[in-house]
Short mmCIF file of C-alpha atoms and ligand atoms in Angstrom, two decimals:
data_model
loop_
_atom_site.label_atom_id
_atom_site.label_comp_id
_atom_site.label_asym_id
_atom_site.label_seq_id
_atom_site.Cartn_x
_atom_site.Cartn_y
_atom_site.Cartn_z
CA MET A 187 16.71 12.05 18.60
CA LYS A 188 17.14 8.30 18.87
CA ARG A 189 18.66 6.39 15.98
CA ALA A 190 18.39 2.82 14.68
CA PHE A 191 20.92 1.09 12.44
CA SER A 192 20.74 -2.25 10.66
CA GLY A 193 22.05 -4.11 7.64
CA VAL A 194 21.32 -7.04 5.35
CA GLN A 195 23.85 -9.00 3.33
CA PRO A 196 23.47 -8.90 -0.47
CA THR A 197 23.47 -12.64 -0.95
CA GLY A 198 20.26 -13.18 -2.94
CA ASN A 199 17.19 -15.13 -1.87
CA ILE A 200 15.96 -12.54 0.64
CA HIS A 201 13.19 -14.51 2.32
CA ILE A 202 10.19 -13.96 4.55
CA GLY A 203 12.36 -14.67 7.61
CA ASN A 204 14.50 -11.65 6.70
CA TYR A 205 11.33 -9.66 6.07
CA ILE A 206 9.62 -10.59 9.33
CA GLY A 207 12.69 -10.50 11.58
CA ALA A 208 14.32 -7.43 10.09
CA LEU A 209 12.83 -5.49 7.14
CA LYS A 210 9.36 -5.08 8.56
CA GLN A 211 10.82 -3.57 11.71
CA PHE A 212 13.01 -1.26 9.60
CA VAL A 213 9.87 0.19 8.02
CA GLN A 214 8.03 0.64 11.32
CA LEU A 215 10.96 2.41 12.96
CA GLN A 216 11.13 5.04 10.20
CA ASN A 217 8.28 6.90 11.85
CA GLU A 218 9.65 6.68 15.37
CA MET A 219 13.29 7.70 15.06
CA GLU A 220 16.18 8.41 12.70
CA THR A 221 16.94 5.27 10.71
CA VAL A 222 20.05 4.19 8.84
CA TYR A 223 19.97 1.02 6.74
CA CYS A 224 22.90 -0.51 5.00
CA ILE A 225 23.52 -3.22 2.43
CA VAL A 226 26.52 -4.92 3.98
CA ASP A 227 28.51 -6.08 0.96
CA LEU A 228 31.80 -6.24 2.92
CA HIS A 229 30.19 -8.81 5.21
CA SER A 230 29.14 -10.98 2.31
CA ILE A 231 32.72 -11.34 1.01
CA THR A 232 33.61 -13.27 4.18
CA VAL A 233 32.61 -16.24 2.02
CA PRO A 234 33.39 -16.59 -1.71
CA GLN A 235 31.18 -14.49 -4.02
CA ASN A 236 30.86 -14.23 -7.76
CA PRO A 237 31.80 -10.54 -8.45
CA LYS A 238 29.13 -9.96 -11.11
CA GLU A 239 26.43 -11.51 -8.94
CA LEU A 240 27.56 -9.59 -5.88
CA GLN A 241 27.04 -6.29 -7.71
CA GLU A 242 23.61 -7.38 -8.90
CA HIS A 243 22.55 -8.68 -5.50
CA THR A 244 23.62 -5.42 -3.86
CA LEU A 245 21.21 -3.50 -6.09
CA ASP A 246 18.56 -6.22 -5.64
CA VAL A 247 18.59 -5.73 -1.88
CA ALA A 248 18.53 -1.94 -2.25
CA ALA A 249 15.45 -2.29 -4.49
CA LEU A 250 13.84 -4.65 -1.98
CA TYR A 251 14.45 -2.15 0.82
CA LEU A 252 12.41 0.38 -1.14
CA SER A 253 9.77 -2.15 -2.23
CA VAL A 254 8.92 -3.21 1.32
CA GLY A 255 8.37 0.44 2.22
CA LEU A 256 11.64 2.12 3.19
CA ASP A 257 11.38 5.77 2.27
CA PRO A 258 14.62 7.57 1.34
CA LYS A 259 13.11 10.80 2.69
CA LYS A 260 12.93 9.19 6.10
CA SER A 261 15.79 6.67 6.10
CA ILE A 262 19.41 6.82 5.04
CA ILE A 263 19.94 3.89 2.66
CA PHE A 264 23.44 3.08 1.45
CA VAL A 265 25.99 0.42 0.53
CA GLN A 266 28.57 -0.38 3.23
CA SER A 267 31.66 -0.45 0.97
CA THR A 268 30.96 3.10 -0.26
CA VAL A 269 31.72 4.45 3.23
CA PRO A 270 35.38 3.71 4.06
CA ALA A 271 34.97 4.41 7.79
CA HIS A 272 33.36 0.96 8.29
CA ALA A 273 36.54 -0.93 7.47
CA GLU A 274 38.63 1.66 9.29
CA LEU A 275 36.74 1.44 12.58
CA ALA A 276 36.60 -2.36 12.27
CA TRP A 277 40.40 -2.41 12.41
CA ILE A 278 40.47 -0.22 15.51
CA LEU A 279 37.93 -2.50 17.18
CA THR A 280 39.99 -5.52 16.14
CA CYS A 281 42.84 -4.05 18.16
CA ASN A 282 40.53 -3.74 21.16
CA SER A 283 39.03 -7.24 21.08
CA TYR A 284 40.11 -10.75 22.05
CA THR A 285 40.25 -13.99 20.09
CA GLY A 286 38.52 -15.69 23.03
CA GLU A 287 35.33 -13.64 22.73
CA LEU A 288 35.24 -14.04 18.95
CA SER A 289 35.69 -17.81 19.27
CA ARG A 290 32.47 -17.97 21.29
CA MET A 291 30.31 -16.57 18.49
CA ILE A 292 27.71 -19.15 17.46
CA GLN A 293 27.61 -17.96 13.85
CA PHE A 294 31.37 -18.40 13.53
CA LYS A 295 31.24 -21.83 15.13
CA ASP A 296 28.44 -22.90 12.77
CA LYS A 297 30.11 -21.59 9.64
CA SER A 298 33.55 -22.95 10.44
CA LYS A 299 32.31 -26.32 11.69
CA GLU A 300 34.25 -29.31 10.39
CA LYS A 301 36.83 -27.02 8.73
CA GLU A 302 40.43 -27.32 9.74
CA SER A 303 41.00 -23.66 8.94
CA ALA A 304 38.30 -20.99 8.47
CA PRO A 305 38.53 -17.70 6.53
CA THR A 306 39.83 -14.93 8.81
CA GLY A 307 36.99 -12.66 7.70
CA LEU A 308 34.43 -15.07 9.12
CA PHE A 309 36.20 -14.84 12.45
CA THR A 310 36.39 -11.04 12.53
CA TYR A 311 32.92 -10.58 10.96
CA PRO A 312 31.33 -9.43 14.27
CA LEU A 313 33.91 -6.63 14.60
CA LEU A 314 32.89 -5.17 11.24
CA MET A 315 29.27 -5.45 12.34
CA ALA A 316 30.09 -3.64 15.60
CA ALA A 317 31.83 -0.91 13.59
CA ASP A 318 28.71 -0.50 11.41
CA ILE A 319 26.56 0.10 14.45
CA LEU A 320 28.93 2.20 16.56
CA LEU A 321 29.77 4.60 13.71
CA TYR A 322 26.19 5.90 13.73
CA ASP A 323 25.65 6.23 17.50
CA ALA A 324 22.69 3.87 17.10
CA GLN A 325 20.66 3.13 20.24
CA TYR A 326 18.69 0.37 18.54
CA VAL A 327 19.58 -2.46 16.20
CA PRO A 328 16.53 -4.12 14.64
CA VAL A 329 17.55 -7.68 13.66
CA GLY A 330 16.41 -11.27 13.89
CA ASN A 331 17.12 -13.32 16.96
CA ASP A 332 20.16 -15.02 15.35
CA GLN A 333 22.09 -11.72 15.58
CA LYS A 334 21.50 -11.15 19.29
CA GLN A 335 24.89 -12.50 20.33
CA HIS A 336 26.63 -10.13 17.91
CA ILE A 337 24.80 -7.19 19.48
CA GLU A 338 25.89 -8.36 22.93
CA LEU A 339 29.49 -8.38 21.71
CA THR A 340 29.04 -4.90 20.23
CA ARG A 341 27.83 -3.70 23.63
CA ASP A 342 30.88 -5.23 25.33
CA LEU A 343 33.23 -3.61 22.82
CA ALA A 344 31.57 -0.20 23.19
CA GLU A 345 31.68 -0.35 26.98
CA ARG A 346 35.30 -1.51 26.98
CA PHE A 347 36.32 1.30 24.67
CA ASN A 348 34.38 3.89 26.70
CA ASN A 349 36.01 2.69 29.92
CA LYS A 350 39.48 2.75 28.43
CA TYR A 351 39.36 6.01 26.45
CA GLY A 352 36.43 7.93 27.92
CA ASP A 353 32.87 8.23 26.62
CA THR A 354 32.97 7.68 22.87
CA PHE A 355 30.29 5.24 21.73
CA VAL A 356 26.58 4.86 22.36
CA VAL A 357 25.96 1.37 23.77
CA PRO A 358 23.31 -0.13 21.45
CA GLU A 359 20.38 -2.45 22.18
CA TYR A 360 18.99 -5.44 20.30
CA LYS A 361 15.49 -4.80 19.00
CA GLY A 362 13.53 -7.90 18.07
CA THR A 363 9.93 -8.48 17.00
CA LYS A 364 7.48 -10.13 19.40
CA VAL A 365 6.34 -12.57 16.75
CA GLY A 366 8.75 -13.97 14.19
CA ALA A 367 12.21 -13.00 15.51
CA ARG A 368 13.19 -16.49 14.35
CA ILE A 369 11.20 -17.87 11.43
CA MET A 370 11.88 -21.56 10.94
CA ALA A 371 12.51 -23.57 7.77
CA LEU A 372 9.26 -24.86 6.25
CA ASP A 373 10.66 -28.34 5.63
CA ASP A 374 12.27 -28.62 9.06
CA PRO A 375 10.88 -26.35 11.78
CA THR A 376 13.76 -27.15 14.12
CA ASN A 377 16.13 -25.09 11.90
CA LYS A 378 15.88 -21.40 11.06
CA MET A 379 14.81 -20.39 7.58
CA SER A 380 18.02 -19.57 5.70
CA LYS A 381 19.15 -18.12 2.40
CA SER A 382 21.54 -20.93 1.74
CA ALA A 383 19.58 -24.13 2.55
CA GLU A 384 19.64 -26.53 -0.37
CA ASN A 385 15.91 -27.22 -0.47
CA GLU A 386 14.28 -24.17 -2.07
CA HIS A 387 10.97 -25.18 -0.50
CA SER A 388 12.48 -24.63 2.94
CA ARG A 389 12.03 -20.88 2.44
CA ILE A 390 9.76 -18.38 0.73
CA SER A 391 11.78 -15.75 -1.05
CA LEU A 392 10.25 -12.31 -1.45
CA LEU A 393 10.48 -12.72 -5.23
CA ASP A 394 8.94 -16.21 -5.41
CA THR A 395 6.07 -16.80 -7.84
CA PRO A 396 2.60 -17.51 -6.41
CA SER A 397 2.82 -21.15 -7.51
CA LYS A 398 6.20 -21.63 -5.79
CA VAL A 399 4.78 -20.08 -2.60
CA LYS A 400 1.82 -22.45 -2.80
CA LYS A 401 4.04 -25.50 -3.21
CA SER A 402 6.33 -24.52 -0.34
CA ILE A 403 3.49 -23.86 2.09
CA MET A 404 1.38 -26.89 1.15
CA ARG A 405 4.46 -29.10 1.64
CA ALA A 406 5.45 -27.51 4.96
CA THR A 407 6.22 -30.01 7.70
CA THR A 408 3.60 -30.10 10.48
CA ASP A 409 2.63 -32.73 13.04
CA SER A 410 -0.04 -35.40 13.11
CA ASP A 411 -2.48 -34.29 15.80
CA ASN A 412 -4.29 -31.84 13.50
CA GLU A 413 -4.99 -29.23 16.17
CA ILE A 414 -4.27 -25.60 15.27
CA ARG A 415 -2.57 -24.26 18.37
CA PHE A 416 0.52 -22.11 18.97
CA ASP A 417 3.00 -24.21 20.93
CA GLU A 418 6.56 -23.73 19.72
CA GLU A 419 7.99 -26.55 21.76
CA ASN A 420 5.57 -29.34 20.86
CA LYS A 421 4.19 -28.03 17.57
CA PRO A 422 7.03 -26.06 15.93
CA GLY A 423 5.72 -26.46 12.37
CA ILE A 424 2.20 -25.19 13.01
CA SER A 425 3.50 -22.47 15.35
CA ASN A 426 5.81 -21.24 12.59
CA LEU A 427 2.92 -21.11 10.09
CA LEU A 428 0.80 -19.24 12.65
CA ALA A 429 3.58 -16.69 13.19
CA ILE A 430 3.88 -16.13 9.43
CA TYR A 431 0.09 -15.86 9.12
CA SER A 432 -0.04 -13.35 11.95
CA VAL A 433 2.61 -11.06 10.49
CA PHE A 434 1.21 -11.04 6.97
CA SER A 435 -2.46 -10.72 7.99
CA GLY A 436 -2.08 -8.32 10.91
CA LEU A 437 -4.23 -10.66 13.07
CA ASP A 438 -2.81 -11.75 16.37
CA ILE A 439 -2.12 -15.41 16.96
CA LYS A 440 -4.99 -15.88 19.43
CA GLU A 441 -7.45 -14.55 16.84
CA ILE A 442 -6.12 -16.94 14.23
CA GLU A 443 -6.40 -19.90 16.61
CA ARG A 444 -10.03 -18.97 17.24
CA LYS A 445 -10.74 -18.53 13.55
CA TYR A 446 -9.45 -22.03 12.79
CA ALA A 447 -10.81 -23.89 15.83
CA GLY A 448 -11.94 -27.28 14.59
CA CYS A 449 -10.44 -26.82 11.09
CA GLY A 450 -7.71 -29.01 9.62
CA TYR A 451 -4.16 -28.00 8.64
CA GLY A 452 -5.13 -28.08 4.95
CA GLN A 453 -7.50 -25.13 5.36
CA LEU A 454 -4.96 -23.10 7.34
CA LYS A 455 -2.28 -23.72 4.72
CA LYS A 456 -4.58 -22.85 1.82
CA ASP A 457 -5.53 -19.54 3.41
CA LEU A 458 -1.93 -18.82 4.35
CA VAL A 459 -0.92 -19.19 0.69
CA GLU A 460 -3.37 -16.42 -0.15
CA VAL A 461 -2.35 -14.16 2.71
CA VAL A 462 1.35 -14.42 1.80
CA ASN A 463 0.83 -14.08 -1.95
CA ASP A 464 -1.33 -10.96 -1.51
CA SER A 465 1.54 -9.22 0.30
CA LEU A 466 4.26 -10.49 -2.02
CA VAL A 467 2.41 -9.30 -5.12
CA ASP A 468 2.55 -5.70 -3.86
CA ILE A 469 6.23 -5.94 -2.93
CA GLN A 470 7.13 -7.51 -6.29
CA LYS A 471 5.22 -4.94 -8.31
CA LYS A 472 7.23 -2.12 -6.71
CA TYR A 473 10.44 -4.13 -6.94
CA PHE A 474 10.29 -4.55 -10.70
CA GLU A 475 9.55 -0.84 -11.18
CA ILE A 476 12.41 0.31 -8.99
CA ARG A 477 15.12 -2.24 -9.75
CA LYS A 478 16.03 -0.94 -13.21
CA SER A 479 15.43 2.74 -12.54
CA ASP A 480 18.15 5.40 -12.32
CA GLU A 481 16.39 6.62 -9.21
CA LEU A 482 17.76 3.62 -7.31
CA LEU A 483 21.39 4.65 -7.92
CA GLU A 484 20.57 8.26 -7.09
CA ILE A 485 19.06 7.21 -3.74
CA LEU A 486 22.13 5.14 -2.90
CA ARG A 487 24.50 8.00 -3.83
CA GLU A 488 22.54 10.37 -1.60
CA GLY A 489 22.66 7.77 1.19
CA THR A 490 26.44 7.44 0.86
CA LYS A 491 26.89 11.20 1.29
CA LYS A 492 24.76 11.34 4.42
CA ALA A 493 26.36 8.22 5.91
CA GLN A 494 29.83 9.59 5.19
CA ASN A 495 29.06 12.81 7.03
CA ILE A 496 27.92 11.02 10.17
CA SER A 497 30.65 8.40 10.16
CA GLU A 498 33.48 10.88 9.51
CA GLU A 499 32.53 12.78 12.65
CA THR A 500 32.63 9.60 14.67
CA MET A 501 36.06 8.74 13.26
CA ILE A 502 37.46 12.14 14.23
CA ARG A 503 36.28 11.49 17.79
CA VAL A 504 37.67 7.95 17.87
CA LYS A 505 41.06 8.85 16.39
CA GLU A 506 41.46 11.72 18.82
CA LYS A 507 40.76 9.38 21.76
CA ILE A 508 43.28 6.76 20.78
CA GLY A 509 45.98 9.18 19.73
CA LEU A 510 46.05 8.91 15.94
CA VAL A 511 47.51 12.10 14.58
CA ARG A 512 45.30 14.65 12.81
CA LEU A 513 47.17 16.86 10.37
P1 AMP B 37 21.22 -11.86 6.67
O1 AMP B 37 20.54 -12.46 5.53
O2 AMP B 37 21.98 -12.86 7.44
O3 AMP B 37 21.97 -10.63 6.33
O4 AMP B 37 20.05 -11.41 7.64
C1 AMP B 37 19.33 -10.23 7.48
C2 AMP B 37 18.40 -10.01 8.64
O5 AMP B 37 17.39 -11.03 8.68
C3 AMP B 37 19.09 -10.11 10.01
O6 AMP B 37 18.53 -9.12 10.86
C4 AMP B 37 18.75 -11.48 10.51
O7 AMP B 37 18.75 -11.56 11.90
C5 AMP B 37 17.35 -11.64 9.95
N1 AMP B 37 17.01 -13.05 9.75
C6 AMP B 37 17.70 -13.96 9.02
N2 AMP B 37 17.09 -15.16 9.04
C7 AMP B 37 15.99 -15.01 9.84
C8 AMP B 37 14.95 -15.89 10.25
N3 AMP B 37 14.92 -17.17 9.87
N4 AMP B 37 13.97 -15.40 11.06
C9 AMP B 37 14.00 -14.10 11.46
N5 AMP B 37 14.95 -13.22 11.09
C10 AMP B 37 15.94 -13.65 10.29
N1 LIG B 38 25.32 -9.78 10.53
C1 LIG B 38 24.04 -9.36 10.04
C2 LIG B 38 23.32 -10.59 9.46
O1 LIG B 38 23.91 -11.50 9.00
C3 LIG B 38 24.15 -8.29 9.01
C4 LIG B 38 24.76 -7.05 9.57
C5 LIG B 38 26.00 -6.54 9.28
C6 LIG B 38 24.16 -6.15 10.48
N2 LIG B 38 26.20 -5.38 9.96
C7 LIG B 38 25.11 -5.11 10.70
C8 LIG B 38 22.94 -6.14 11.14
C9 LIG B 38 24.85 -4.07 11.59
C10 LIG B 38 22.69 -5.09 12.02
C11 LIG B 38 23.63 -4.06 12.25
O2 LIG B 38 22.15 -10.60 9.42
#
């Protein structure tokens, strides 16, 4: 049976880019293979976090996982820090990696830009991510396009380890969506939509109110030729809106182009507001039911147990290979 693994950081503001690039794929894969989904709190402490908020955001993301359609009967859902093997394997991978390859990571370069000295955790972040994936023998890693380089590194680490110590890890593959693997910021379609951008109208968060969604979409940056056509290079703003429309409506982009032939951007935006709000209303309704329920904690505890069982077996294998004593 094939297995997929992925994770999302509990840093608040989960947006439609996260949904389209990652969460929506998580839900689809539940019916095709074994699926393991994590809330990666240890990754989020690579930058300063408020402890109280971190705890809340961890449960927020867990509740969002369930609200978008993850089913604990089909998927293992758990919090990274509750399974000690993640940090343990990360250390072993650290000892089998090179500073040169970590220095080439785009995310590290971006986050440490203009800093004389960066937090060590930001530098070793991809090794913890590789540990997450390799612990579960995952063949597939459903993520947005921005994580592709980290998956490449994970593959290199797995292959290196297998060559050195004998077959130990499954070499995983990046799994991206055809449409929307990189959703762009609404106010600047040359940058990806991000949780941390200052302008709140640059993104649509899954918990935004209908009026906030309307404002963000109606203000979205487009171009001046007023032709509704998918062309990422020359018309990044409109292409981004078409991608979002396509994912939330289920129509393919060609159909949407036909539907709006001869119409102006205003009409497209107005309809997009409705399409997005219709989906968000459903997600939000479930979210507010689940978020405060005891069931949420029960699901996470169950997930921890199952994740511990799988990861402990992997650790026995790994320790044996590298010669760590078993008493
Ligand atoms: P993060 O918030 O960084 O933990 O990201 C969670 C997931 O969302 C990862 O799989 C990312 O690759 C994906 N993601 C983040 N931003 C975007 C975006 N703008 N478009 C598509 N996917 C994204
Ligand atoms: N680095 C990922 C992100 O920022 C989150 C992540 C951590 C992850 N561990 C993972 C994604 C393992 C997939 C698999 O989006």
